[in-house]
GROMACS .gro file of C-alpha atoms in nm:
model
  449
    1UNK     CA    1   1.453  -0.473  -7.920
    2UNK     CA    2   1.255  -0.334  -7.559
    3UNK     CA    3   0.928  -0.518  -7.577
    4UNK     CA    4   1.170  -0.814  -7.657
    5UNK     CA    5   1.379  -0.790  -7.334
    6UNK     CA    6   1.041  -0.748  -7.177
    7UNK     CA    7   0.881  -1.090  -7.312
    8UNK     CA    8   1.215  -1.273  -7.220
    9UNK     CA    9   1.150  -1.154  -6.846
   10UNK     CA   10   0.791  -1.241  -6.836
   11UNK     CA   11   0.886  -1.549  -6.898
   12UNK     CA   12   1.182  -1.617  -6.679
   13UNK     CA   13   1.015  -1.544  -6.419
   14UNK     CA   14   0.722  -1.757  -6.535
   15UNK     CA   15   0.978  -2.059  -6.493
   16UNK     CA   16   1.099  -1.951  -6.192
   17UNK     CA   17   0.740  -1.907  -6.056
   18UNK     CA   18   0.583  -2.235  -6.143
   19UNK     CA   19   0.993  -2.428  -5.930
   20UNK     CA   20   1.013  -2.160  -5.584
   21UNK     CA   21   0.711  -2.146  -5.365
   22UNK     CA   22   0.655  -1.847  -5.167
   23UNK     CA   23   0.572  -1.891  -4.799
   24UNK     CA   24   0.552  -1.507  -4.554
   25UNK     CA   25   0.410  -1.527  -4.190
   26UNK     CA   26   0.351  -1.247  -3.966
   27UNK     CA   27   0.170  -1.223  -3.599
   28UNK     CA   28  -0.098  -0.949  -3.509
   29UNK     CA   29   0.027  -0.729  -3.266
   30UNK     CA   30  -0.117  -0.706  -2.878
   31UNK     CA   31  -0.104  -0.435  -2.665
   32UNK     CA   32  -0.063  -0.501  -2.342
   33UNK     CA   33  -0.322  -0.719  -2.153
   34UNK     CA   34  -0.448  -0.782  -1.797
   35UNK     CA   35  -0.362  -1.032  -1.560
   36UNK     CA   36  -0.710  -1.228  -1.635
   37UNK     CA   37  -0.834  -1.142  -1.957
   38UNK     CA   38  -0.871  -1.369  -2.226
   39UNK     CA   39  -0.589  -1.330  -2.559
   40UNK     CA   40  -0.576  -1.426  -2.882
   41UNK     CA   41  -0.249  -1.500  -3.042
   42UNK     CA   42  -0.324  -1.478  -3.478
   43UNK     CA   43  -0.094  -1.628  -3.713
   44UNK     CA   44  -0.139  -1.483  -4.037
   45UNK     CA   45   0.056  -1.590  -4.376
   46UNK     CA   46   0.065  -1.581  -4.702
   47UNK     CA   47   0.248  -1.845  -4.974
   48UNK     CA   48   0.118  -2.020  -5.289
   49UNK     CA   49   0.178  -2.358  -5.173
   50UNK     CA   50   0.038  -2.637  -5.000
   51UNK     CA   51   0.043  -2.610  -4.611
   52UNK     CA   52   0.256  -2.915  -4.444
   53UNK     CA   53   0.218  -2.775  -4.070
   54UNK     CA   54   0.175  -2.518  -3.744
   55UNK     CA   55   0.328  -2.523  -3.471
   56UNK     CA   56   0.283  -2.237  -3.217
   57UNK     CA   57   0.581  -2.235  -2.954
   58UNK     CA   58   0.632  -1.982  -2.618
   59UNK     CA   59   1.015  -1.950  -2.533
   60UNK     CA   60   1.109  -1.940  -2.177
   61UNK     CA   61   1.455  -1.936  -1.961
   62UNK     CA   62   1.539  -1.611  -2.182
   63UNK     CA   63   1.530  -1.749  -2.580
   64UNK     CA   64   1.703  -2.136  -2.440
   65UNK     CA   65   1.388  -2.296  -2.449
   66UNK     CA   66   1.089  -2.334  -2.582
   67UNK     CA   67   0.784  -2.492  -2.525
   68UNK     CA   68   0.541  -2.606  -2.836
   69UNK     CA   69   0.133  -2.542  -2.754
   70UNK     CA   70  -0.038  -2.547  -3.097
   71UNK     CA   71   0.026  -2.798  -3.387
   72UNK     CA   72  -0.172  -2.823  -3.678
   73UNK     CA   73  -0.078  -3.062  -3.977
   74UNK     CA   74  -0.228  -3.053  -4.319
   75UNK     CA   75  -0.149  -3.480  -4.381
   76UNK     CA   76  -0.409  -3.543  -4.100
   77UNK     CA   77  -0.654  -3.235  -4.202
   78UNK     CA   78  -0.776  -3.193  -4.567
   79UNK     CA   79  -0.988  -2.856  -4.475
   80UNK     CA   80  -0.643  -2.654  -4.601
   81UNK     CA   81  -0.486  -2.854  -4.870
   82UNK     CA   82  -0.537  -2.715  -5.195
   83UNK     CA   83  -0.313  -2.978  -5.398
   84UNK     CA   84  -0.614  -3.041  -5.672
   85UNK     CA   85  -0.321  -2.864  -6.003
   86UNK     CA   86   0.072  -2.779  -5.905
   87UNK     CA   87   0.078  -2.619  -6.230
   88UNK     CA   88  -0.192  -2.315  -6.142
   89UNK     CA   89  -0.017  -1.981  -5.926
   90UNK     CA   90  -0.263  -1.982  -5.621
   91UNK     CA   91  -0.233  -1.711  -5.374
   92UNK     CA   92  -0.369  -1.803  -5.067
   93UNK     CA   93  -0.397  -1.671  -4.722
   94UNK     CA   94  -0.380  -1.864  -4.365
   95UNK     CA   95  -0.475  -1.757  -4.036
   96UNK     CA   96  -0.351  -1.990  -3.716
   97UNK     CA   97  -0.508  -1.868  -3.349
   98UNK     CA   98  -0.436  -1.981  -3.039
   99UNK     CA   99  -0.656  -1.851  -2.802
  100UNK     CA  100  -0.536  -1.804  -2.406
  101UNK     CA  101  -0.748  -1.813  -2.161
  102UNK     CA  102  -0.700  -1.613  -1.849
  103UNK     CA  103  -0.333  -1.501  -1.898
  104UNK     CA  104  -0.105  -1.535  -1.608
  105UNK     CA  105   0.174  -1.390  -1.468
  106UNK     CA  106   0.357  -1.682  -1.599
  107UNK     CA  107   0.233  -1.626  -2.027
  108UNK     CA  108   0.415  -1.352  -2.006
  109UNK     CA  109   0.700  -1.315  -2.269
  110UNK     CA  110   0.770  -1.463  -2.594
  111UNK     CA  111   0.543  -1.629  -2.844
  112UNK     CA  112   0.663  -1.771  -3.179
  113UNK     CA  113   0.450  -1.916  -3.500
  114UNK     CA  114   0.628  -2.171  -3.720
  115UNK     CA  115   0.464  -2.260  -4.050
  116UNK     CA  116   0.608  -2.528  -4.270
  117UNK     CA  117   0.459  -2.573  -4.715
  118UNK     CA  118   0.542  -2.829  -4.928
  119UNK     CA  119   0.786  -2.693  -5.212
  120UNK     CA  120   0.612  -2.590  -5.584
  121UNK     CA  121   0.850  -2.874  -5.743
  122UNK     CA  122   0.912  -3.138  -5.515
  123UNK     CA  123   0.684  -3.233  -5.234
  124UNK     CA  124   1.003  -3.416  -5.081
  125UNK     CA  125   1.124  -3.038  -4.984
  126UNK     CA  126   0.936  -2.879  -4.669
  127UNK     CA  127   0.957  -2.475  -4.678
  128UNK     CA  128   0.958  -2.308  -4.354
  129UNK     CA  129   0.962  -1.923  -4.232
  130UNK     CA  130   0.840  -1.841  -3.881
  131UNK     CA  131   0.730  -1.521  -3.697
  132UNK     CA  132   0.729  -1.387  -3.368
  133UNK     CA  133   0.518  -1.133  -3.086
  134UNK     CA  134   0.576  -1.048  -2.704
  135UNK     CA  135   0.294  -1.089  -2.500
  136UNK     CA  136   0.323  -0.807  -2.226
  137UNK     CA  137   0.136  -0.926  -1.908
  138UNK     CA  138   0.022  -0.623  -1.638
  139UNK     CA  139  -0.113  -0.733  -1.284
  140UNK     CA  140  -0.251  -0.416  -1.134
  141UNK     CA  141  -0.167  -0.381  -0.764
  142UNK     CA  142  -0.311  -0.576  -0.529
  143UNK     CA  143  -0.287  -0.355  -0.272
  144UNK     CA  144  -0.162   0.020  -0.125
  145UNK     CA  145  -0.195   0.124   0.270
  146UNK     CA  146  -0.050   0.431   0.434
  147UNK     CA  147   0.200   0.407   0.737
  148UNK     CA  148   0.376   0.684   0.956
  149UNK     CA  149   0.758   0.589   0.953
  150UNK     CA  150   0.926   0.513   1.313
  151UNK     CA  151   0.617   0.467   1.542
  152UNK     CA  152   0.550   0.513   1.784
  153UNK     CA  153   0.713   0.885   1.848
  154UNK     CA  154   0.667   1.121   2.084
  155UNK     CA  155   0.553   1.461   2.092
  156UNK     CA  156   0.760   1.780   2.222
  157UNK     CA  157   0.672   2.096   2.268
  158UNK     CA  158   1.000   2.219   2.222
  159UNK     CA  159   1.141   2.157   1.917
  160UNK     CA  160   1.048   2.106   1.541
  161UNK     CA  161   0.981   1.761   1.411
  162UNK     CA  162   0.984   1.533   1.083
  163UNK     CA  163   0.695   1.382   0.992
  164UNK     CA  164   0.681   1.089   0.729
  165UNK     CA  165   0.411   0.920   0.648
  166UNK     CA  166   0.479   0.571   0.372
  167UNK     CA  167   0.241   0.499   0.143
  168UNK     CA  168   0.262   0.085   0.041
  169UNK     CA  169   0.160  -0.081  -0.255
  170UNK     CA  170   0.242  -0.438  -0.361
  171UNK     CA  171   0.234  -0.656  -0.631
  172UNK     CA  172   0.214  -0.398  -1.012
  173UNK     CA  173   0.367  -0.438  -1.315
  174UNK     CA  174   0.478  -0.173  -1.427
  175UNK     CA  175   0.546  -0.033  -1.115
  176UNK     CA  176   0.242   0.217  -1.080
  177UNK     CA  177   0.242   0.577  -1.040
  178UNK     CA  178   0.201   0.701  -0.670
  179UNK     CA  179   0.087   1.073  -0.521
  180UNK     CA  180  -0.008   1.225  -0.204
  181UNK     CA  181  -0.226   1.470  -0.221
  182UNK     CA  182  -0.365   1.679   0.116
  183UNK     CA  183  -0.725   1.777   0.262
  184UNK     CA  184  -0.832   1.656  -0.213
  185UNK     CA  185  -0.586   1.884  -0.316
  186UNK     CA  186  -0.277   1.770  -0.479
  187UNK     CA  187   0.086   1.872  -0.292
  188UNK     CA  188   0.359   1.942  -0.503
  189UNK     CA  189   0.652   1.753  -0.420
  190UNK     CA  190   1.039   1.806  -0.440
  191UNK     CA  191   1.271   1.504  -0.468
  192UNK     CA  192   1.440   1.360  -0.151
  193UNK     CA  193   1.720   1.536  -0.135
  194UNK     CA  194   2.036   1.486   0.018
  195UNK     CA  195   2.039   1.798   0.258
  196UNK     CA  196   1.737   1.676   0.390
  197UNK     CA  197   1.854   1.380   0.514
  198UNK     CA  198   2.105   1.561   0.687
  199UNK     CA  199   1.810   1.755   0.842
  200UNK     CA  200   1.675   1.422   0.881
  201UNK     CA  201   1.916   1.275   1.165
  202UNK     CA  202   1.860   1.589   1.313
  203UNK     CA  203   1.566   1.588   1.435
  204UNK     CA  204   1.550   1.930   1.186
  205UNK     CA  205   1.397   2.107   0.860
  206UNK     CA  206   1.607   2.522   0.810
  207UNK     CA  207   1.283   2.733   0.858
  208UNK     CA  208   1.368   2.892   0.575
  209UNK     CA  209   1.291   2.588   0.326
  210UNK     CA  210   0.927   2.631   0.493
  211UNK     CA  211   0.705   2.826   0.190
  212UNK     CA  212   0.278   2.832   0.096
  213UNK     CA  213   0.169   2.572   0.011
  214UNK     CA  214   0.055   2.658  -0.347
  215UNK     CA  215  -0.321   2.697  -0.498
  216UNK     CA  216  -0.441   2.557  -0.089
  217UNK     CA  217  -0.582   2.827   0.139
  218UNK     CA  218  -0.589   2.750   0.516
  219UNK     CA  219  -0.853   2.556   0.622
  220UNK     CA  220  -1.069   2.849   0.812
  221UNK     CA  221  -1.161   2.681   1.174
  222UNK     CA  222  -0.816   2.512   1.145
  223UNK     CA  223  -0.691   2.868   1.164
  224UNK     CA  224  -0.948   2.973   1.463
  225UNK     CA  225  -0.858   2.627   1.597
  226UNK     CA  226  -0.480   2.824   1.623
  227UNK     CA  227  -0.567   3.185   1.710
  228UNK     CA  228  -0.763   3.049   2.023
  229UNK     CA  229  -0.511   2.928   2.166
  230UNK     CA  230  -0.376   3.269   2.211
  231UNK     CA  231  -0.528   3.512   2.455
  232UNK     CA  232  -0.538   3.888   2.442
  233UNK     CA  233  -0.183   3.988   2.470
  234UNK     CA  234  -0.078   3.770   2.239
  235UNK     CA  235   0.048   3.464   2.505
  236UNK     CA  236  -0.036   3.080   2.461
  237UNK     CA  237  -0.312   2.985   2.693
  238UNK     CA  238  -0.301   2.634   2.866
  239UNK     CA  239  -0.576   2.438   2.737
  240UNK     CA  240  -0.636   2.273   3.100
  241UNK     CA  241  -0.704   2.605   3.240
  242UNK     CA  242  -1.035   2.609   3.178
  243UNK     CA  243  -1.068   2.314   3.472
  244UNK     CA  244  -1.104   1.955   3.457
  245UNK     CA  245  -1.331   1.767   3.218
  246UNK     CA  246  -1.476   1.466   3.363
  247UNK     CA  247  -1.504   1.136   3.071
  248UNK     CA  248  -1.722   0.832   3.182
  249UNK     CA  249  -1.795   0.587   3.011
  250UNK     CA  250  -2.199   0.532   3.147
  251UNK     CA  251  -2.498   0.782   3.096
  252UNK     CA  252  -2.453   1.041   3.425
  253UNK     CA  253  -2.730   0.945   3.597
  254UNK     CA  254  -2.575   0.620   3.713
  255UNK     CA  255  -2.379   0.572   3.936
  256UNK     CA  256  -1.967   0.466   3.932
  257UNK     CA  257  -1.831   0.154   3.987
  258UNK     CA  258  -1.810   0.065   4.324
  259UNK     CA  259  -1.459  -0.074   4.289
  260UNK     CA  260  -1.279   0.172   4.072
  261UNK     CA  261  -1.295   0.606   4.121
  262UNK     CA  262  -1.326   0.773   3.812
  263UNK     CA  263  -1.039   1.057   3.814
  264UNK     CA  264  -1.129   1.335   3.601
  265UNK     CA  265  -0.920   1.414   3.259
  266UNK     CA  266  -0.652   1.594   3.285
  267UNK     CA  267  -0.496   1.711   2.896
  268UNK     CA  268  -0.115   1.772   2.904
  269UNK     CA  269  -0.048   2.119   2.759
  270UNK     CA  270  -0.050   2.104   2.408
  271UNK     CA  271   0.158   2.486   2.392
  272UNK     CA  272   0.285   2.572   2.065
  273UNK     CA  273   0.607   2.780   2.109
  274UNK     CA  274   0.619   2.986   1.832
  275UNK     CA  275   0.926   2.805   1.647
  276UNK     CA  276   0.631   2.649   1.446
  277UNK     CA  277   0.534   2.829   1.122
  278UNK     CA  278   0.235   3.003   1.057
  279UNK     CA  279   0.261   2.894   0.723
  280UNK     CA  280   0.274   2.519   0.547
  281UNK     CA  281   0.603   2.371   0.501
  282UNK     CA  282   0.766   2.225   0.151
  283UNK     CA  283   0.649   1.805   0.115
  284UNK     CA  284   0.943   1.636   0.002
  285UNK     CA  285   0.943   1.322  -0.216
  286UNK     CA  286   1.115   0.964  -0.221
  287UNK     CA  287   0.995   0.648  -0.425
  288UNK     CA  288   1.179   0.322  -0.415
  289UNK     CA  289   1.077  -0.009  -0.567
  290UNK     CA  290   1.197  -0.386  -0.510
  291UNK     CA  291   1.148  -0.601  -0.796
  292UNK     CA  292   1.042  -0.967  -0.836
  293UNK     CA  293   1.147  -1.224  -1.003
  294UNK     CA  294   0.790  -1.265  -1.219
  295UNK     CA  295   0.816  -0.858  -1.258
  296UNK     CA  296   0.585  -0.744  -0.982
  297UNK     CA  297   0.703  -0.494  -0.760
  298UNK     CA  298   0.664  -0.350  -0.428
  299UNK     CA  299   0.679   0.063  -0.445
  300UNK     CA  300   0.746   0.243  -0.105
  301UNK     CA  301   0.668   0.622  -0.174
  302UNK     CA  302   0.754   0.908   0.166
  303UNK     CA  303   0.613   1.220   0.205
  304UNK     CA  304   0.850   1.430   0.462
  305UNK     CA  305   0.732   1.720   0.598
  306UNK     CA  306   0.846   2.026   0.884
  307UNK     CA  307   0.514   1.856   1.106
  308UNK     CA  308   0.302   2.139   1.270
  309UNK     CA  309   0.018   2.019   1.477
  310UNK     CA  310  -0.154   2.273   1.476
  311UNK     CA  311  -0.257   2.245   1.133
  312UNK     CA  312  -0.174   1.959   1.056
  313UNK     CA  313  -0.421   1.785   1.308
  314UNK     CA  314  -0.722   1.645   1.148
  315UNK     CA  315  -0.537   1.718   0.795
  316UNK     CA  316  -0.680   1.439   0.564
  317UNK     CA  317  -0.390   1.267   0.392
  318UNK     CA  318  -0.466   1.046   0.072
  319UNK     CA  319  -0.204   0.840  -0.082
  320UNK     CA  320  -0.327   0.723  -0.519
  321UNK     CA  321  -0.228   0.549  -0.760
  322UNK     CA  322  -0.246   0.494  -1.129
  323UNK     CA  323  -0.202   0.208  -1.309
  324UNK     CA  324  -0.233   0.140  -1.649
  325UNK     CA  325  -0.431  -0.195  -1.573
  326UNK     CA  326  -0.650  -0.002  -1.346
  327UNK     CA  327  -0.941   0.175  -1.458
  328UNK     CA  328  -0.978   0.414  -1.204
  329UNK     CA  329  -0.711   0.480  -0.927
  330UNK     CA  330  -0.670   0.298  -0.584
  331UNK     CA  331  -0.627   0.511  -0.273
  332UNK     CA  332  -0.585   0.520   0.111
  333UNK     CA  333  -0.680   0.746   0.344
  334UNK     CA  334  -0.580   0.859   0.704
  335UNK     CA  335  -0.637   1.170   0.895
  336UNK     CA  336  -0.437   1.290   1.159
  337UNK     CA  337  -0.560   1.284   1.469
  338UNK     CA  338  -0.406   1.346   1.877
  339UNK     CA  339  -0.549   1.157   2.091
  340UNK     CA  340  -0.803   1.273   2.263
  341UNK     CA  341  -0.984   1.071   2.619
  342UNK     CA  342  -0.797   0.740   2.643
  343UNK     CA  343  -1.058   0.501   2.753
  344UNK     CA  344  -0.935   0.293   3.087
  345UNK     CA  345  -1.080  -0.054   3.170
  346UNK     CA  346  -1.054  -0.282   3.443
  347UNK     CA  347  -0.987  -0.685   3.448
  348UNK     CA  348  -1.049  -0.789   3.652
  349UNK     CA  349  -1.365  -0.511   3.782
  350UNK     CA  350  -1.357  -0.632   4.166
  351UNK     CA  351  -0.959  -0.608   4.242
  352UNK     CA  352  -0.871  -0.868   4.581
  353UNK     CA  353  -0.599  -0.937   4.750
  354UNK     CA  354  -0.349  -1.124   4.541
  355UNK     CA  355  -0.528  -1.051   4.229
  356UNK     CA  356  -0.412  -1.023   3.860
  357UNK     CA  357  -0.476  -0.679   3.734
  358UNK     CA  358  -0.524  -0.570   3.398
  359UNK     CA  359  -0.557  -0.166   3.326
  360UNK     CA  360  -0.556  -0.190   2.993
  361UNK     CA  361  -0.659   0.163   2.675
  362UNK     CA  362  -1.014   0.020   2.548
  363UNK     CA  363  -1.011   0.299   2.188
  364UNK     CA  364  -1.065   0.693   2.198
  365UNK     CA  365  -1.339   0.933   2.237
  366UNK     CA  366  -1.405   0.986   1.879
  367UNK     CA  367  -1.318   1.291   1.685
  368UNK     CA  368  -1.523   1.535   1.517
  369UNK     CA  369  -1.428   1.383   1.172
  370UNK     CA  370  -1.503   1.055   1.339
  371UNK     CA  371  -1.150   0.844   1.288
  372UNK     CA  372  -0.910   0.669   1.544
  373UNK     CA  373  -0.610   0.807   1.627
  374UNK     CA  374  -0.331   0.775   1.404
  375UNK     CA  375  -0.051   0.758   1.397
  376UNK     CA  376  -0.026   0.441   1.615
  377UNK     CA  377   0.041   0.670   1.994
  378UNK     CA  378   0.286   0.587   2.219
  379UNK     CA  379   0.070   0.472   2.551
  380UNK     CA  380   0.343   0.517   2.917
  381UNK     CA  381   0.234   0.366   3.230
  382UNK     CA  382   0.301   0.594   3.560
  383UNK     CA  383   0.175   0.556   3.986
  384UNK     CA  384   0.164   0.887   4.084
  385UNK     CA  385   0.404   0.970   4.399
  386UNK     CA  386   0.510   0.625   4.325
  387UNK     CA  387   0.699   0.364   4.109
  388UNK     CA  388   0.551   0.011   4.009
  389UNK     CA  389   0.482  -0.244   4.175
  390UNK     CA  390   0.802  -0.384   3.986
  391UNK     CA  391   1.021  -0.131   4.131
  392UNK     CA  392   0.999   0.076   3.755
  393UNK     CA  393   0.948   0.456   3.664
  394UNK     CA  394   0.756   0.363   3.403
  395UNK     CA  395   0.633   0.102   3.165
  396UNK     CA  396   0.572   0.131   2.800
  397UNK     CA  397   0.211  -0.046   2.628
  398UNK     CA  398  -0.130   0.006   2.620
  399UNK     CA  399  -0.156  -0.262   2.886
  400UNK     CA  400  -0.053  -0.287   3.270
  401UNK     CA  401  -0.073  -0.600   3.458
  402UNK     CA  402  -0.019  -0.575   3.819
  403UNK     CA  403   0.039  -0.965   3.969
  404UNK     CA  404  -0.093  -1.040   4.287
  405UNK     CA  405  -0.097  -0.675   4.426
  406UNK     CA  406  -0.102  -0.615   4.725
  407UNK     CA  407  -0.305  -0.485   5.034
  408UNK     CA  408  -0.068  -0.185   5.039
  409UNK     CA  409  -0.175   0.015   4.674
  410UNK     CA  410  -0.505   0.053   4.828
  411UNK     CA  411  -0.527   0.386   4.653
  412UNK     CA  412  -0.310   0.328   4.395
  413UNK     CA  413  -0.332   0.611   4.125
  414UNK     CA  414  -0.249   0.528   3.783
  415UNK     CA  415  -0.215   0.787   3.527
  416UNK     CA  416  -0.172   0.678   3.166
  417UNK     CA  417   0.041   0.855   2.910
  418UNK     CA  418  -0.138   0.809   2.530
  419UNK     CA  419   0.113   1.057   2.269
  420UNK     CA  420   0.169   1.104   1.867
  421UNK     CA  421   0.347   1.385   1.722
  422UNK     CA  422   0.047   1.577   1.690
  423UNK     CA  423  -0.075   1.601   2.049
  424UNK     CA  424  -0.010   1.436   2.445
  425UNK     CA  425  -0.290   1.335   2.663
  426UNK     CA  426  -0.328   1.167   3.000
  427UNK     CA  427  -0.567   0.960   3.240
  428UNK     CA  428  -0.617   0.841   3.616
  429UNK     CA  429  -0.738   0.529   3.719
  430UNK     CA  430  -0.734   0.473   4.130
  431UNK     CA  431  -0.706   0.137   4.218
  432UNK     CA  432  -0.934  -0.029   4.487
  433UNK     CA  433  -0.807  -0.387   4.627
  434UNK     CA  434  -1.101  -0.519   4.814
  435UNK     CA  435  -0.960  -0.799   5.141
  436UNK     CA  436  -0.979  -1.183   5.009
  437UNK     CA  437  -1.093  -1.374   5.238
  438UNK     CA  438  -0.938  -1.658   5.092
  439UNK     CA  439  -0.520  -1.536   5.213
  440UNK     CA  440  -0.749  -1.438   5.499
  441UNK     CA  441  -0.847  -1.760   5.610
  442UNK     CA  442  -0.503  -1.943   5.523
  443UNK     CA  443  -0.364  -1.704   5.769
  444UNK     CA  444  -0.528  -1.821   6.013
  445UNK     CA  445  -0.489  -2.147   5.967
  446UNK     CA  446  -0.086  -2.135   5.866
  447UNK     CA  447  -0.099  -1.944   6.276
  448UNK     CA  448  -0.242  -2.213   6.445
  449UNK     CA  449  -0.564  -1.965   6.588
   0.00000   0.00000   0.00000
């Protein structure tokens, strides 16, 4: 009895197979790809029918629109046609591939593979099936840079200051992982809390928050530098107490420019008061993301801590970025540095009465590590013993312009003070104004003599 039932089921199944064809469509999965790579989409389908057509679509506008990117019509290509024997069941496997060279961000999104076959029972009927896949295109960050927030800023010997480094990473997708290092060692950070924001608005961080940086020993050279600022009694020593240091851009065996007098540089004392902690502070971290229409984003990572000019001067800070589209981390470095020895230049070098004179800072003495001043310093110009030519007490900027200098300015001393949160220094230049024969002739002509 059971054998009879089993035989009946086999006969029924054979009759159904002779009438109804089947079609299954799958697309091979793909991992996320990097922008610029060449990608091949593979659509596999299995059927016992005869292929009619294959159509590939790119789905756009959130699924509301489809763009046809590939079509195969079996009526005009007999390579995959199996029409010789309709009665014999054939399990046929096909694969359709679409190659996308140098994919861009706009290629990101869903793709569909639609397949149609002729039904076994009727050549007029077409059986349809489809498969889909979402192509994820990654974009590595385009650039990375580190700047100081609120620059330029003044140096203060009398109150503690917070300092913030901002790491700007542009153009990545997905969002990168951003972290900071100090002198090559990973900085352990805390979330940027509201309590910190309140303290920052006051310009102070609680000293109780300070603790040694984990896994970081103090640099011996920096420690010796800090100890050298104290006399045997433990009192602060003025850095300029050993006498002025002369700076000249020319060799010592050459005579100075006859039109200008080089004044010894005076370094403003960097007396570090006792509120400056001897250990490293807590570092606070905050990260914001801005996403664009193509899925890429800009990331701003901020590192804030209680600045210690003694220990932070000449410290190397780096911002590093890890991203799945990068084979190795991106990095940007800065060395915190107080300004040293500004180099002043005056044009014209031989100023005459009535000339427009420009005094500007060309650069600085190169430090031990060969770095420029960071963060960007604040330049302040004053006239020793008087006001500037326009009557103001001081003027900010990298250059000081004196228009139509009168003879009365001959011998005037101008001071340029350069400072950033790590320190301050100043240098002087004496203005020598020579007679202008052309102006003398004009004056004589007006007097009629």
